[in-house]
Amino acid sequence: MTTYDFSGRTAVVTGGSRGIGYATASLLAASGATVFLTSRTREDAEAAAAQITADLADRGVTVAVTGLAGHVGQADAATAVCTTAVATTGRLDVLVNNAGTNPAYGPVTDQDPALIAKVFEINTTAPVVWARAALEAGLGAAPDGAAGAIVNIASIGALTMEDGIGIYNGSKAALLHLTRQMARELGPRIRVNSVSPGVVRTRFAEALWKEHEAAVAATTPMGRIGEPADIADAVCFLAAPTSGWITGTNLVIDGGQLVGTVGHQ
Ligand SMILES: NC(=O)c1ccc[n+]([C@@H]2O[C@H](COP(=O)([O-])OP(=O)(O)OC[C@H]3O[C@@H](n4cnc5c(N)ncnc54)[C@H](OP(=O)(O)O)[C@@H]3O)[C@@H](O)[C@H]2O)c1
């Protein structure tokens, strides 16, 4: 048993083969959802689905998790994944736009326009394109009248200024804006919220913690960096039916990193 009840519900999680997406897909499945997770490669997606299924079986929980190939920058992949989810289960209740990228480092005015476009394509445009595909497939249109939920993974970088990753942070700030815009446009059938993680122990963020985890932990009020499960919990909170009157909100999950520097010895 988990805190959340997604029994009879169907969820799509982009970028679910590792990190935050994997933890989210796992918690959704453990909470009763039928889950479709994606990765750019079919093998990685299928391996992740099999791993979640095996891990939960060890805990005596039978789950339905499917791994599908799907580059979030490709609209036809969005359509294929969302229609597969509905064709298989008859409904789509939750879309987690998790996959993200950050290939542009340095001052924003030094960045190649093509690279800037790629960052915004994956981090900002893709969540809207996947929302559209999910809507067209039937997100929030289940026969029982259950509202749909979209959760976009942004970043605390969207809320502050940092050297070196300004393009990434700008793309996530735009995602926060579009999250609120979609919340206006898609209610009451669909709720749209975002989660903004701080530094979390994943491959994507290794440059931010791997060589200096103790230093990051020491300046984090909660005394440690984040774990993918910390973010998964917040995503499930926002996606769950019990959050039925929450939309257009951004939930910061950062152990207090935005609050400022503190000393932990
Ligand atoms: N970790 C942090 O500290 C942190 C902080 C703030 C925000 N975030 C955000 O959290 C989200 C997840 O990041 P993470 O840290 O969990 O990263 P991660 O561990 O590297 O996992 C990224 C996942 O996304 C998939 N992916 C990457 N590019 C993709 C694409 N174009 N299309 C489809 N799938 C793609 C990866 O699979 P494949 O490589 O197999 O495709 C993988 O499953 C991102 O949006 C990131 O911006 C992370």
XYZ file of N, CA and C and ligand atoms in Angstrom:
843
model
N 0.837 -1.207 0.000
C 0.000 0.000 0.000
C 0.870 1.255 0.000
N 0.444 2.272 -0.741
C 1.129 3.560 -0.707
C 0.134 4.618 -0.233
N 0.591 5.844 -0.159
C -0.272 6.948 0.263
C -1.356 7.243 -0.766
N -1.103 6.863 -2.020
C -1.965 7.293 -3.125
C -2.756 6.119 -3.672
N -3.921 6.431 -4.241
C -4.744 5.377 -4.830
C -5.042 5.728 -6.285
N -4.344 5.041 -7.178
C -4.573 5.220 -8.610
C -5.227 3.975 -9.200
N -5.944 3.225 -8.368
C -6.578 1.996 -8.848
C -7.477 2.294 -10.044
N -7.318 1.505 -11.099
C -8.156 1.665 -12.272
C -7.765 2.816 -13.165
N -6.682 3.518 -12.818
C -6.258 4.681 -13.615
C -5.063 4.326 -14.500
N -4.889 5.116 -15.536
C -3.794 4.889 -16.489
C -2.909 6.136 -16.546
N -1.592 5.894 -16.545
C -0.639 7.016 -16.550
C 0.428 6.816 -17.618
N 0.843 7.930 -18.220
C 2.000 7.962 -19.125
C 3.078 8.812 -18.466
N 4.301 8.281 -18.399
C 5.437 9.013 -17.827
C 6.535 9.072 -18.884
N 6.887 10.277 -19.329
C 7.984 10.386 -20.298
C 9.325 10.345 -19.562
N 10.335 9.765 -20.208
C 11.653 9.666 -19.576
C 11.602 8.832 -18.308
N 11.010 7.646 -18.425
C 10.808 6.810 -17.232
C 11.829 5.707 -17.055
N 12.890 5.722 -17.842
C 13.830 4.599 -17.751
C 14.823 4.735 -16.609
N 14.956 5.920 -16.036
C 15.835 6.085 -14.875
C 15.463 7.393 -14.163
N 16.131 7.623 -13.038
C 15.991 8.896 -12.337
C 14.582 9.178 -11.834
N 14.198 10.441 -11.939
C 12.915 10.901 -11.399
C 11.740 10.209 -12.101
N 11.851 10.038 -13.419
C 10.758 9.395 -14.163
C 10.571 7.950 -13.748
N 11.674 7.254 -13.524
C 11.607 5.854 -13.081
C 10.933 5.770 -11.706
N 11.368 6.616 -10.793
C 10.783 6.605 -9.455
C 9.300 6.943 -9.504
N 8.933 7.860 -10.386
C 7.522 8.250 -10.509
C 6.694 7.116 -11.095
N 7.212 6.495 -12.153
C 6.497 5.362 -12.756
C 6.329 4.246 -11.734
N 7.366 4.021 -10.938
C 7.318 2.963 -9.934
C 6.263 3.255 -8.864
N 6.237 4.513 -8.383
C 5.261 4.846 -7.328
C 3.834 4.849 -7.870
N 3.661 5.321 -9.090
C 2.324 5.264 -9.699
C 1.854 3.811 -9.817
N 2.755 2.937 -10.270
C 2.393 1.525 -10.425
C 2.090 0.893 -9.075
N 2.951 1.174 -8.085
C 2.736 0.618 -6.751
C 1.426 1.111 -6.146
N 0.946 2.260 -6.645
C -0.291 2.853 -6.135
C -1.511 2.435 -6.958
N -1.308 1.480 -7.869
C -2.459 0.898 -8.567
C -2.641 1.317 -9.999
N -1.834 2.269 -10.487
C -2.007 2.731 -11.873
C -1.435 1.722 -12.862
N -2.050 1.664 -14.039
C -1.419 1.016 -15.186
C -0.529 2.071 -15.827
N 0.761 1.755 -15.966
C 1.739 2.780 -16.343
C 2.397 2.456 -17.680
N 2.515 3.476 -18.506
C 3.281 3.413 -19.754
C 4.430 4.406 -19.610
N 5.658 3.888 -19.573
C 6.817 4.776 -19.451
C 7.590 4.782 -20.767
N 8.261 5.902 -21.013
C 9.003 6.032 -22.271
C 10.473 6.330 -22.023
N 11.241 6.051 -23.077
C 12.649 6.420 -23.152
C 12.934 6.534 -24.646
N 14.084 7.101 -24.999
C 14.366 7.202 -26.428
C 14.615 5.833 -27.043
N 15.034 4.875 -26.226
C 15.290 3.540 -26.766
C 14.336 2.519 -26.152
N 13.812 1.674 -27.041
C 12.845 0.664 -26.609
C 13.441 -0.260 -25.556
N 14.706 -0.654 -25.761
C 15.341 -1.597 -24.831
C 15.385 -1.018 -23.409
N 15.761 0.246 -23.294
C 15.850 0.863 -21.960
C 14.462 0.987 -21.327
N 13.486 1.344 -22.143
C 12.131 1.479 -21.612
C 11.606 0.125 -21.142
N 11.819 -0.889 -21.951
C 11.332 -2.223 -21.578
C 12.072 -2.753 -20.352
N 13.374 -2.491 -20.290
C 14.151 -2.957 -19.131
C 13.664 -2.279 -17.851
N 13.365 -0.994 -17.938
C 12.877 -0.277 -16.758
C 11.522 -0.825 -16.315
N 10.649 -1.064 -17.280
C 9.324 -1.613 -16.941
C 9.471 -2.982 -16.279
N 10.373 -3.792 -16.811
C 10.590 -5.126 -16.235
C 11.170 -5.023 -14.826
N 12.074 -4.047 -14.627
C 12.688 -3.881 -13.299
C 11.655 -3.453 -12.269
N 10.806 -2.509 -12.639
C 9.750 -2.062 -11.712
C 8.829 -3.234 -11.380
N 8.456 -3.990 -12.404
C 7.557 -5.130 -12.194
C 8.191 -6.140 -11.239
N 9.485 -6.422 -11.446
C 10.174 -7.408 -10.592
C 10.321 -6.887 -9.161
N 10.724 -5.607 -9.025
C 10.914 -5.053 -7.678
C 9.622 -5.079 -6.874
N 8.523 -4.715 -7.532
C 7.258 -4.673 -6.804
C 6.733 -6.090 -6.553
N 7.031 -7.006 -7.466
C 6.641 -8.408 -7.227
C 7.332 -8.933 -5.974
N 8.586 -8.520 -5.762
C 9.317 -8.927 -4.552
C 8.606 -8.447 -3.288
N 7.886 -7.331 -3.434
C 7.125 -6.796 -2.282
C 5.688 -7.295 -2.274
N 5.412 -8.244 -3.161
C 4.085 -8.844 -3.195
C 3.046 -8.024 -3.930
N 3.504 -7.064 -4.746
C 2.575 -6.196 -5.473
C 2.617 -6.541 -6.961
N 1.464 -6.826 -7.531
C 1.378 -7.109 -8.964
C 1.023 -5.818 -9.691
N 1.847 -5.454 -10.684
C 1.626 -4.176 -11.361
C 1.586 -4.371 -12.875
N 1.092 -3.345 -13.557
C 1.052 -3.346 -15.019
C 1.872 -2.164 -15.514
N 3.081 -2.423 -15.964
C 3.968 -1.372 -16.457
C 4.489 -1.773 -17.836
N 4.393 -0.868 -18.789
C 4.855 -1.123 -20.151
C 5.883 -0.074 -20.536
N 6.983 -0.512 -21.134
C 7.991 0.416 -21.627
C 7.862 0.599 -23.128
N 7.825 1.861 -23.558
C 7.666 2.172 -24.980
C 8.750 3.151 -25.422
N 9.212 3.006 -26.661
C 10.136 3.986 -27.212
C 9.366 5.264 -27.529
N 9.989 6.404 -27.258
C 9.328 7.667 -27.592
C 10.218 8.854 -27.293
N 10.767 9.459 -28.309
C 11.535 10.703 -28.154
C 10.526 11.831 -27.944
N 10.662 12.570 -26.842
C 9.629 13.568 -26.563
C 9.587 14.702 -27.583
N 10.652 14.835 -28.355
C 10.651 15.875 -29.379
C 9.908 15.494 -30.640
N 9.354 14.296 -30.676
C 8.652 13.820 -31.875
C 7.149 13.708 -31.597
N 6.375 14.523 -32.284
C 4.932 14.548 -32.036
C 4.272 13.205 -32.340
N 4.781 12.512 -33.353
C 4.151 11.219 -33.666
C 4.400 10.198 -32.566
N 5.521 10.332 -31.838
C 5.762 9.448 -30.695
C 4.759 9.734 -29.587
N 4.469 11.004 -29.372
C 3.478 11.374 -28.357
C 2.127 10.747 -28.678
N 1.735 10.862 -29.939
C 0.450 10.294 -30.357
C 0.456 8.777 -30.204
N 1.551 8.135 -30.617
C 1.615 6.676 -30.550
C 1.531 6.176 -29.112
N 2.274 6.825 -28.205
C 2.289 6.375 -26.807
C 0.913 6.583 -26.162
N 0.341 7.759 -26.370
C -0.946 8.056 -25.715
C -2.074 7.205 -26.280
N -2.078 6.979 -27.585
C -3.137 6.141 -28.154
C -2.952 4.676 -27.748
N -1.705 4.240 -27.596
C -1.470 2.877 -27.108
C -2.027 2.715 -25.697
N -1.787 3.713 -24.862
C -2.297 3.652 -23.488
C -3.817 3.520 -23.474
N -4.481 4.319 -24.305
C -5.949 4.291 -24.320
C -6.467 3.016 -24.996
N -5.793 2.588 -26.059
C -6.233 1.357 -26.742
C -6.109 0.151 -25.818
N -5.107 0.186 -24.931
C -4.852 -0.947 -24.047
C -5.781 -0.950 -22.832
N -6.009 0.223 -22.266
C -6.728 0.280 -20.974
C -8.093 0.960 -21.066
N -8.362 1.617 -22.198
C -9.654 2.286 -22.344
C -9.697 3.679 -21.754
N -8.560 4.168 -21.220
C -8.574 5.494 -20.613
C -7.158 6.030 -20.448
N -7.075 7.334 -20.208
C -5.800 7.957 -19.846
C -6.118 9.026 -18.801
N -5.491 8.898 -17.647
C -5.799 9.786 -16.522
C -4.678 10.738 -16.163
N -3.439 10.293 -16.360
C -2.291 11.081 -15.876
C -1.212 11.135 -16.954
N -0.706 12.333 -17.211
C 0.473 12.508 -18.065
C 1.537 13.217 -17.240
N 2.709 12.577 -17.108
C 3.835 13.208 -16.432
C 4.877 13.561 -17.489
N 5.025 14.860 -17.746
C 6.032 15.346 -18.701
C 7.338 15.506 -17.943
N 8.136 14.431 -17.958
C 9.349 14.393 -17.129
C 10.637 14.561 -17.921
N 10.716 14.012 -19.117
C 11.978 14.037 -19.869
C 12.443 15.481 -20.072
N 13.744 15.685 -19.897
C 14.301 17.025 -20.085
C 15.734 16.936 -20.567
N 16.290 18.088 -20.968
C 17.656 18.096 -21.473
C 18.362 19.371 -21.045
N 19.697 19.310 -21.017
C 20.473 20.493 -20.661
C 21.854 20.453 -21.308
N 21.917 20.616 -22.626
C 23.220 20.541 -23.298
C 23.939 21.874 -23.432
N 23.347 22.984 -22.990
C 23.918 24.310 -23.239
C 24.480 24.899 -21.956
N 25.812 25.018 -21.860
C 26.450 25.568 -20.668
C 27.169 26.866 -21.015
N 27.092 27.822 -20.120
C 27.795 29.078 -20.320
C 26.821 30.244 -20.421
N 27.340 31.464 -20.600
C 26.468 32.643 -20.734
C 25.464 32.457 -21.869
N 24.260 32.936 -21.687
C 23.215 32.686 -22.686
C 23.577 33.268 -24.049
N 24.308 34.415 -24.039
C 24.632 35.042 -25.318
C 25.743 34.311 -26.065
N 26.383 33.337 -25.410
C 27.400 32.516 -26.086
C 26.796 31.295 -26.775
N 25.532 31.016 -26.540
C 24.961 29.747 -26.991
C 24.548 29.783 -28.464
N 24.754 28.650 -29.100
C 24.355 28.500 -30.501
C 22.822 28.487 -30.596
N 22.262 29.238 -31.534
C 20.792 29.294 -31.639
C 20.152 27.918 -31.828
N 20.843 27.039 -32.550
C 20.263 25.707 -32.765
C 20.185 24.930 -31.454
N 21.198 25.136 -30.603
C 21.195 24.452 -29.308
C 20.111 25.038 -28.395
N 19.963 26.352 -28.442
C 18.893 26.988 -27.657
C 17.536 26.426 -28.090
N 17.365 26.318 -29.402
C 16.088 25.802 -29.921
C 15.845 24.374 -29.442
N 16.916 23.568 -29.393
C 16.760 22.177 -28.954
C 16.336 22.111 -27.486
N 16.962 22.949 -26.658
C 16.609 22.938 -25.229
C 15.131 23.300 -25.058
N 14.709 24.344 -25.753
C 13.306 24.754 -25.623
C 12.367 23.726 -26.256
N 12.820 23.057 -27.308
C 11.968 22.042 -27.941
C 11.652 20.910 -26.964
N 12.702 20.440 -26.253
C 12.525 19.297 -25.350
C 11.880 19.708 -24.027
N 12.335 20.821 -23.454
C 11.891 21.189 -22.105
C 10.589 21.978 -22.079
N 10.285 22.686 -23.159
C 9.152 23.611 -23.133
C 8.061 23.218 -24.134
N 8.468 22.997 -25.386
C 7.468 22.673 -26.413
C 6.927 21.258 -26.229
N 7.822 20.310 -25.959
C 7.378 18.912 -25.882
C 6.269 18.682 -24.849
N 6.356 19.256 -23.647
C 5.246 19.038 -22.712
C 3.896 19.504 -23.255
N 3.896 20.571 -24.058
C 2.636 21.032 -24.651
C 2.177 20.056 -25.744
N 3.127 19.607 -26.551
C 2.794 18.661 -27.625
C 2.262 17.347 -27.035
N 2.899 16.880 -25.958
C 2.425 15.639 -25.323
C 1.073 15.862 -24.641
N 0.847 17.040 -24.099
C -0.469 17.345 -23.525
C -1.538 17.295 -24.616
N -1.200 17.852 -25.756
C -2.151 17.832 -26.874
C -2.447 16.399 -27.321
N -1.390 15.590 -27.447
C -1.583 14.195 -27.855
C -2.414 13.438 -26.823
N -2.148 13.714 -25.559
C -2.903 13.039 -24.499
C -4.370 13.434 -24.551
N -4.616 14.724 -24.762
C -6.011 15.194 -24.875
C -6.712 14.522 -26.046
N -6.037 14.481 -27.182
C -6.648 13.890 -28.375
C -6.912 12.397 -28.185
N -6.044 11.743 -27.379
C -6.234 10.311 -27.124
C -7.349 10.060 -26.111
N -7.690 11.091 -25.303
C -8.769 10.902 -24.335
C -8.391 11.183 -22.891
N -7.318 11.947 -22.648
C -6.972 12.297 -21.271
C -8.153 12.989 -20.596
N -8.524 12.482 -19.449
C -9.609 13.108 -18.696
C -10.984 12.878 -19.290
N -11.104 11.918 -20.182
C -12.412 11.661 -20.819
C -12.905 10.252 -20.511
N -12.476 9.698 -19.392
C -12.901 8.338 -19.027
C -14.400 8.313 -18.737
N -15.033 7.178 -18.981
C -16.480 7.073 -18.790
C -16.936 7.384 -17.370
N -16.059 7.178 -16.377
C -16.471 7.444 -14.990
C -16.379 8.924 -14.628
N -15.976 9.782 -15.580
C -15.966 11.224 -15.332
C -14.777 11.731 -14.543
N -13.799 10.855 -14.275
C -12.627 11.290 -13.512
C -11.856 12.354 -14.287
N -11.432 13.389 -13.576
C -10.633 14.433 -14.221
C -9.250 13.892 -14.559
N -8.651 14.432 -15.603
C -7.284 14.084 -15.940
C -6.302 14.992 -15.216
N -5.047 14.559 -15.180
C -4.018 15.373 -14.522
C -2.735 15.346 -15.343
N -2.163 16.531 -15.524
C -0.844 16.658 -16.146
C 0.098 17.227 -15.088
N 1.269 16.594 -14.941
C 2.299 17.137 -14.058
C 3.569 17.337 -14.887
N 4.023 18.576 -14.953
C 5.243 18.915 -15.692
C 6.414 19.037 -14.722
N 7.550 18.439 -15.087
C 8.730 18.545 -14.227
C 9.551 19.744 -14.679
N 9.585 20.761 -13.836
C 10.350 21.982 -14.129
C 11.665 21.922 -13.369
N 12.006 22.962 -12.619
C 13.266 22.997 -11.852
C 13.247 24.242 -10.978
N 13.967 24.184 -9.854
C 14.096 25.422 -9.073
C 14.886 26.465 -9.859
N 15.620 26.015 -10.876
C 16.318 26.965 -11.731
C 15.361 27.907 -12.445
N 14.107 27.492 -12.578
C 13.092 28.330 -13.216
C 12.751 29.543 -12.360
N 13.146 29.501 -11.096
C 12.710 30.515 -10.138
C 13.842 31.414 -9.654
N 15.028 31.223 -10.257
C 16.179 31.983 -9.775
C 17.166 32.218 -10.915
N 18.211 32.964 -10.645
C 19.267 33.200 -11.634
C 20.492 32.367 -11.263
N 21.104 31.686 -12.228
C 22.317 30.897 -11.973
C 23.262 31.084 -13.154
N 24.554 31.056 -12.849
C 25.535 31.126 -13.929
C 25.623 29.781 -14.640
N 25.768 29.811 -15.943
C 26.091 28.604 -16.705
C 24.925 27.866 -17.307
N 23.764 27.905 -16.648
C 22.632 27.120 -17.167
C 21.405 28.004 -17.394
N 21.668 29.208 -17.872
C 20.590 30.168 -18.077
C 19.586 29.758 -19.143
N 20.070 29.081 -20.195
C 19.132 28.658 -21.243
C 18.192 27.589 -20.690
N 18.773 26.605 -19.990
C 17.960 25.565 -19.353
C 16.946 26.195 -18.394
N 17.424 27.092 -17.544
C 16.518 27.706 -16.578
C 15.419 28.506 -17.277
N 15.774 29.174 -18.359
C 14.762 29.917 -19.118
C 13.711 29.001 -19.711
N 14.161 27.835 -20.188
C 13.195 26.891 -20.775
C 12.248 26.345 -19.711
N 12.770 26.176 -18.493
C 11.924 25.670 -17.403
C 11.005 26.782 -16.864
N 11.493 28.027 -16.881
C 10.631 29.144 -16.480
C 9.454 29.268 -17.448
N 9.745 29.092 -18.731
C 8.667 29.129 -19.731
C 7.692 27.975 -19.490
N 8.226 26.825 -19.071
C 7.351 25.683 -18.779
C 6.414 25.999 -17.605
N 6.928 26.696 -16.601
C 6.042 27.082 -15.485
C 4.906 27.972 -15.994
N 5.254 28.914 -16.861
C 4.231 29.825 -17.407
C 3.180 29.027 -18.204
N 3.670 28.116 -19.042
C 2.732 27.339 -19.869
C 1.916 26.358 -19.030
N 2.480 25.912 -17.914
C 1.706 25.068 -17.001
C 0.486 25.824 -16.491
N 0.709 27.066 -16.069
C -0.415 27.865 -15.573
C -1.393 28.184 -16.696
N -0.856 28.452 -17.883
C -1.734 28.747 -19.021
C -2.619 27.544 -19.349
N -2.001 26.351 -19.376
C -2.793 25.144 -19.669
C -3.815 24.879 -18.565
N -3.450 25.211 -17.324
C -4.415 25.034 -16.236
C -5.658 25.888 -16.481
N -5.463 27.113 -16.963
C -6.606 27.989 -17.310
C -7.448 27.383 -18.419
N -6.736 26.873 -19.432
C -7.433 26.456 -20.649
C -8.082 25.085 -20.543
N -7.524 24.198 -19.719
C -7.960 22.797 -19.755
C -8.892 22.408 -18.620
N -9.039 23.270 -17.601
C -9.981 22.954 -16.540
C -11.408 23.088 -17.042
N -12.389 22.437 -16.418
C -12.265 21.564 -15.250
C -11.960 20.103 -15.603
N -11.835 19.818 -16.903
C -11.628 18.417 -17.289
C -10.227 17.934 -16.926
N -9.245 18.848 -17.010
C -7.857 18.466 -16.771
C -7.230 19.435 -15.771
N -6.523 18.906 -14.781
C -5.701 19.733 -13.896
C -4.259 19.727 -14.414
N -3.600 20.877 -14.323
C -2.213 20.967 -14.819
C -1.351 21.646 -13.751
N -0.356 20.928 -13.285
C 0.533 21.447 -12.239
C 1.984 21.113 -12.595
N 2.895 21.659 -11.810
C 4.318 21.352 -12.037
C 5.004 21.085 -10.709
N 6.112 20.366 -10.821
C 7.005 20.148 -9.679
C 8.366 20.712 -10.061
N 8.961 21.476 -9.164
C 10.302 22.037 -9.397
C 11.291 21.419 -8.417
N 12.071 20.443 -8.910
C 13.052 19.815 -8.018
C 14.280 20.701 -7.826
N 14.916 20.522 -6.654
C 16.273 21.011 -6.449
C 17.246 19.969 -6.968
N 18.446 19.926 -6.403
C 19.463 18.969 -6.863
C 19.098 17.566 -6.382
N 18.901 16.669 -7.352
C 18.451 15.299 -7.070
C 19.493 14.317 -7.599
N 19.692 13.241 -6.876
C 20.697 12.239 -7.218
C 20.288 11.460 -8.481
N 20.592 12.045 -9.651
C 20.345 11.353 -10.931
C 21.554 11.586 -11.837
N 21.598 10.816 -12.917
C 22.677 10.960 -13.894
C 22.642 12.358 -14.520
N 21.446 12.837 -14.822
C 21.253 14.141 -15.462
C 21.947 15.260 -14.686
N 21.897 15.172 -13.353
C 22.384 16.272 -12.516
C 23.742 15.987 -11.896
N 24.452 14.984 -12.396
C 25.706 14.573 -11.748
C 26.689 15.730 -11.560
N 26.736 16.625 -12.536
C 27.680 17.747 -12.439
C 27.387 18.631 -11.229
N 26.156 18.556 -10.736
C 25.755 19.423 -9.625
C 26.002 18.798 -8.263
N 26.284 17.464 -8.235
C 26.435 16.847 -6.909
C 27.537 15.811 -6.800
N 27.913 15.144 -7.912
C 28.730 13.932 -7.756
C 30.074 14.171 -7.072
N 30.757 15.257 -7.458
C 32.086 15.499 -6.895
C 32.037 16.265 -5.577
N 30.872 16.764 -5.206
C 30.803 17.609 -4.012
C 29.457 17.479 -3.303
N 29.037 16.242 -3.133
C 27.722 16.024 -2.502
C 27.669 16.588 -1.080
N 28.756 16.383 -0.328
C 28.750 16.851 1.064
C 28.588 18.364 1.128
N 29.215 19.079 0.188
C 29.115 20.544 0.194
C 27.692 20.987 -0.153
N 27.076 20.310 -1.121
C 25.697 20.663 -1.480
C 24.766 20.363 -0.307
N 24.981 19.211 0.312
C 24.146 18.846 1.460
C 24.295 19.863 2.585
N 25.531 20.350 2.763
C 25.800 21.283 3.863
C 25.109 22.622 3.672
N 24.804 22.973 2.424
C 24.122 24.248 2.176
C 22.640 24.046 1.884
N 22.151 22.864 2.160
C 20.726 22.558 1.976
C 20.066 22.453 3.352
N 19.053 23.255 3.630
C 18.460 23.229 4.967
C 18.104 21.832 5.471
N 17.673 20.939 4.595
C 17.330 19.597 5.062
C 18.533 18.655 5.125
N 19.737 19.182 4.841
C 20.959 18.457 5.130
C 21.326 17.328 4.187
N 20.678 17.250 3.032
C 21.017 16.211 2.046
C 20.521 16.645 0.676
N 21.090 16.003 -0.370
C 20.535 16.242 -1.701
C 19.262 15.419 -1.844
N 18.504 15.675 -2.902
C 17.244 14.966 -3.092
C 17.454 13.581 -3.683
N 16.481 12.731 -3.447
C 16.434 11.412 -4.070
C 15.254 11.406 -5.054
N 15.349 10.619 -6.116
C 14.222 10.574 -7.065
C 12.874 10.318 -6.396
N 12.876 9.516 -5.340
C 11.612 9.212 -4.654
C 10.986 10.453 -4.025
N 11.827 11.422 -3.615
C 11.272 12.666 -3.057
C 10.398 13.374 -4.093
N 10.855 13.353 -5.338
C 10.119 14.040 -6.408
C 8.909 13.212 -6.835
N 9.097 11.896 -6.919
C 7.985 11.019 -7.299
C 6.798 11.208 -6.361
N 7.101 11.354 -5.092
C 6.031 11.526 -4.107
C 5.221 12.785 -4.396
N 5.921 13.878 -4.724
C 5.231 15.136 -5.020
C 4.416 15.029 -6.309
N 4.967 14.335 -7.302
C 4.239 14.157 -8.569
C 2.949 13.389 -8.319
N 3.055 12.316 -7.552
C 1.852 11.509 -7.282
C 0.839 12.302 -6.462
N 1.320 13.118 -5.533
C 0.394 13.977 -4.778
C -0.424 14.845 -5.733
N 0.264 15.479 -6.683
C -0.442 16.391 -7.596
C -1.312 15.648 -8.603
N -0.920 14.423 -8.949
C -1.680 13.662 -9.945
C -2.872 12.936 -9.343
N -2.843 12.734 -8.040
C -3.863 11.893 -7.396
C -5.234 12.575 -7.364
N -6.282 11.774 -7.401
C -7.641 12.330 -7.342
C -7.885 13.173 -6.097
N -7.172 12.892 -5.018
C -7.363 13.665 -3.784
C -6.868 15.109 -3.905
N -6.120 15.414 -4.961
C -5.700 16.803 -5.204
C -6.640 17.486 -6.197
N -7.891 17.088 -6.170
C -8.848 17.493 -7.188
C -9.118 18.982 -7.317
N -8.708 19.775 -6.311
C -8.939 21.227 -6.444
C -7.623 21.995 -6.568
N -6.559 21.270 -6.959
C -5.253 21.904 -7.156
C -4.940 21.939 -8.643
N -4.840 23.123 -9.197
C -4.402 23.267 -10.583
C -3.681 24.599 -10.751
N -2.728 24.624 -11.701
C -1.960 25.849 -11.941
C -0.911 26.124 -10.879
N -0.569 25.089 -10.115
C 0.364 25.267 -8.995
C 1.726 24.674 -9.317
N 2.766 25.289 -8.767
C 4.122 24.739 -8.851
C 4.578 24.357 -7.455
N 4.965 23.100 -7.307
C 5.407 22.602 -6.005
C 6.929 22.493 -6.006
N 7.583 23.296 -5.179
C 9.042 23.249 -5.057
C 9.421 22.134 -4.088
N 10.247 21.196 -4.571
C 10.707 20.075 -3.736
C 12.233 20.104 -3.785
N 12.840 20.783 -2.808
C 14.284 21.045 -2.900
C 15.008 20.990 -1.567
N 14.390 20.415 -0.559
C 15.042 20.364 0.746
C 15.366 21.739 1.299
N 14.745 22.772 0.701
C 14.995 24.134 1.155
C 16.109 24.846 0.414
N 16.601 24.274 -0.690
C 17.751 24.884 -1.388
C 17.467 26.307 -1.851
N 16.224 26.594 -2.217
C 15.888 27.953 -2.664
C 15.887 28.949 -1.521
N 15.697 28.442 -0.323
C 15.593 29.331 0.831
C 16.913 30.031 1.091
N 18.003 29.340 0.768
C 19.298 29.973 0.951
C 20.281 29.060 1.641
N 21.445 29.589 1.871
C 22.540 28.801 2.413
C 22.448 28.702 3.921
N 22.623 27.491 4.411
C 22.727 27.284 5.856
C 23.939 26.401 6.098
N 24.427 26.359 7.316
C 25.582 25.517 7.618
C 25.178 24.286 8.399
N 25.445 23.107 7.869
C 25.242 21.849 8.596
C 26.616 21.240 8.824
N 26.936 20.892 10.023
C 28.232 20.261 10.291
C 28.041 18.777 10.547
N 18.064 15.670 -11.191
C 17.932 16.945 -10.843
O 18.665 17.458 -9.982
C 16.866 17.780 -11.498
C 16.609 19.044 -10.962
C 15.624 19.840 -11.529
C 14.889 19.357 -12.592
N 15.145 18.120 -13.101
C 14.327 17.652 -14.221
O 13.852 16.355 -13.937
C 13.571 15.680 -15.152
C 14.149 14.281 -15.108
O 15.536 14.374 -14.961
P 16.422 13.277 -14.194
O 17.329 14.032 -13.333
O 15.577 12.215 -13.631
O 17.277 12.720 -15.442
P 17.852 11.276 -15.794
O 18.079 10.453 -14.586
O 18.990 11.521 -16.720
O 16.656 10.607 -16.599
C 16.188 11.206 -17.769
C 15.144 10.314 -18.396
O 14.603 10.970 -19.528
C 14.848 10.171 -20.699
N 15.071 11.090 -21.799
C 16.065 11.985 -21.952
N 15.888 12.691 -23.079
C 14.750 12.227 -23.637
C 14.030 12.552 -24.819
N 14.442 13.503 -25.647
N 12.906 11.855 -25.076
C 12.481 10.885 -24.250
N 13.112 10.548 -23.117
C 14.233 11.206 -22.834
C 16.014 9.272 -20.336
O 16.009 8.063 -21.061
P 16.861 7.845 -22.412
O 18.184 8.503 -22.223
O 16.944 6.351 -22.537
O 16.047 8.450 -23.505
C 15.700 9.000 -18.873
O 14.693 8.018 -18.759
C 14.125 16.572 -16.280
O 13.068 17.295 -16.856
C 15.056 17.522 -15.541
O 15.173 18.762 -16.203
C 16.121 17.317 -12.574
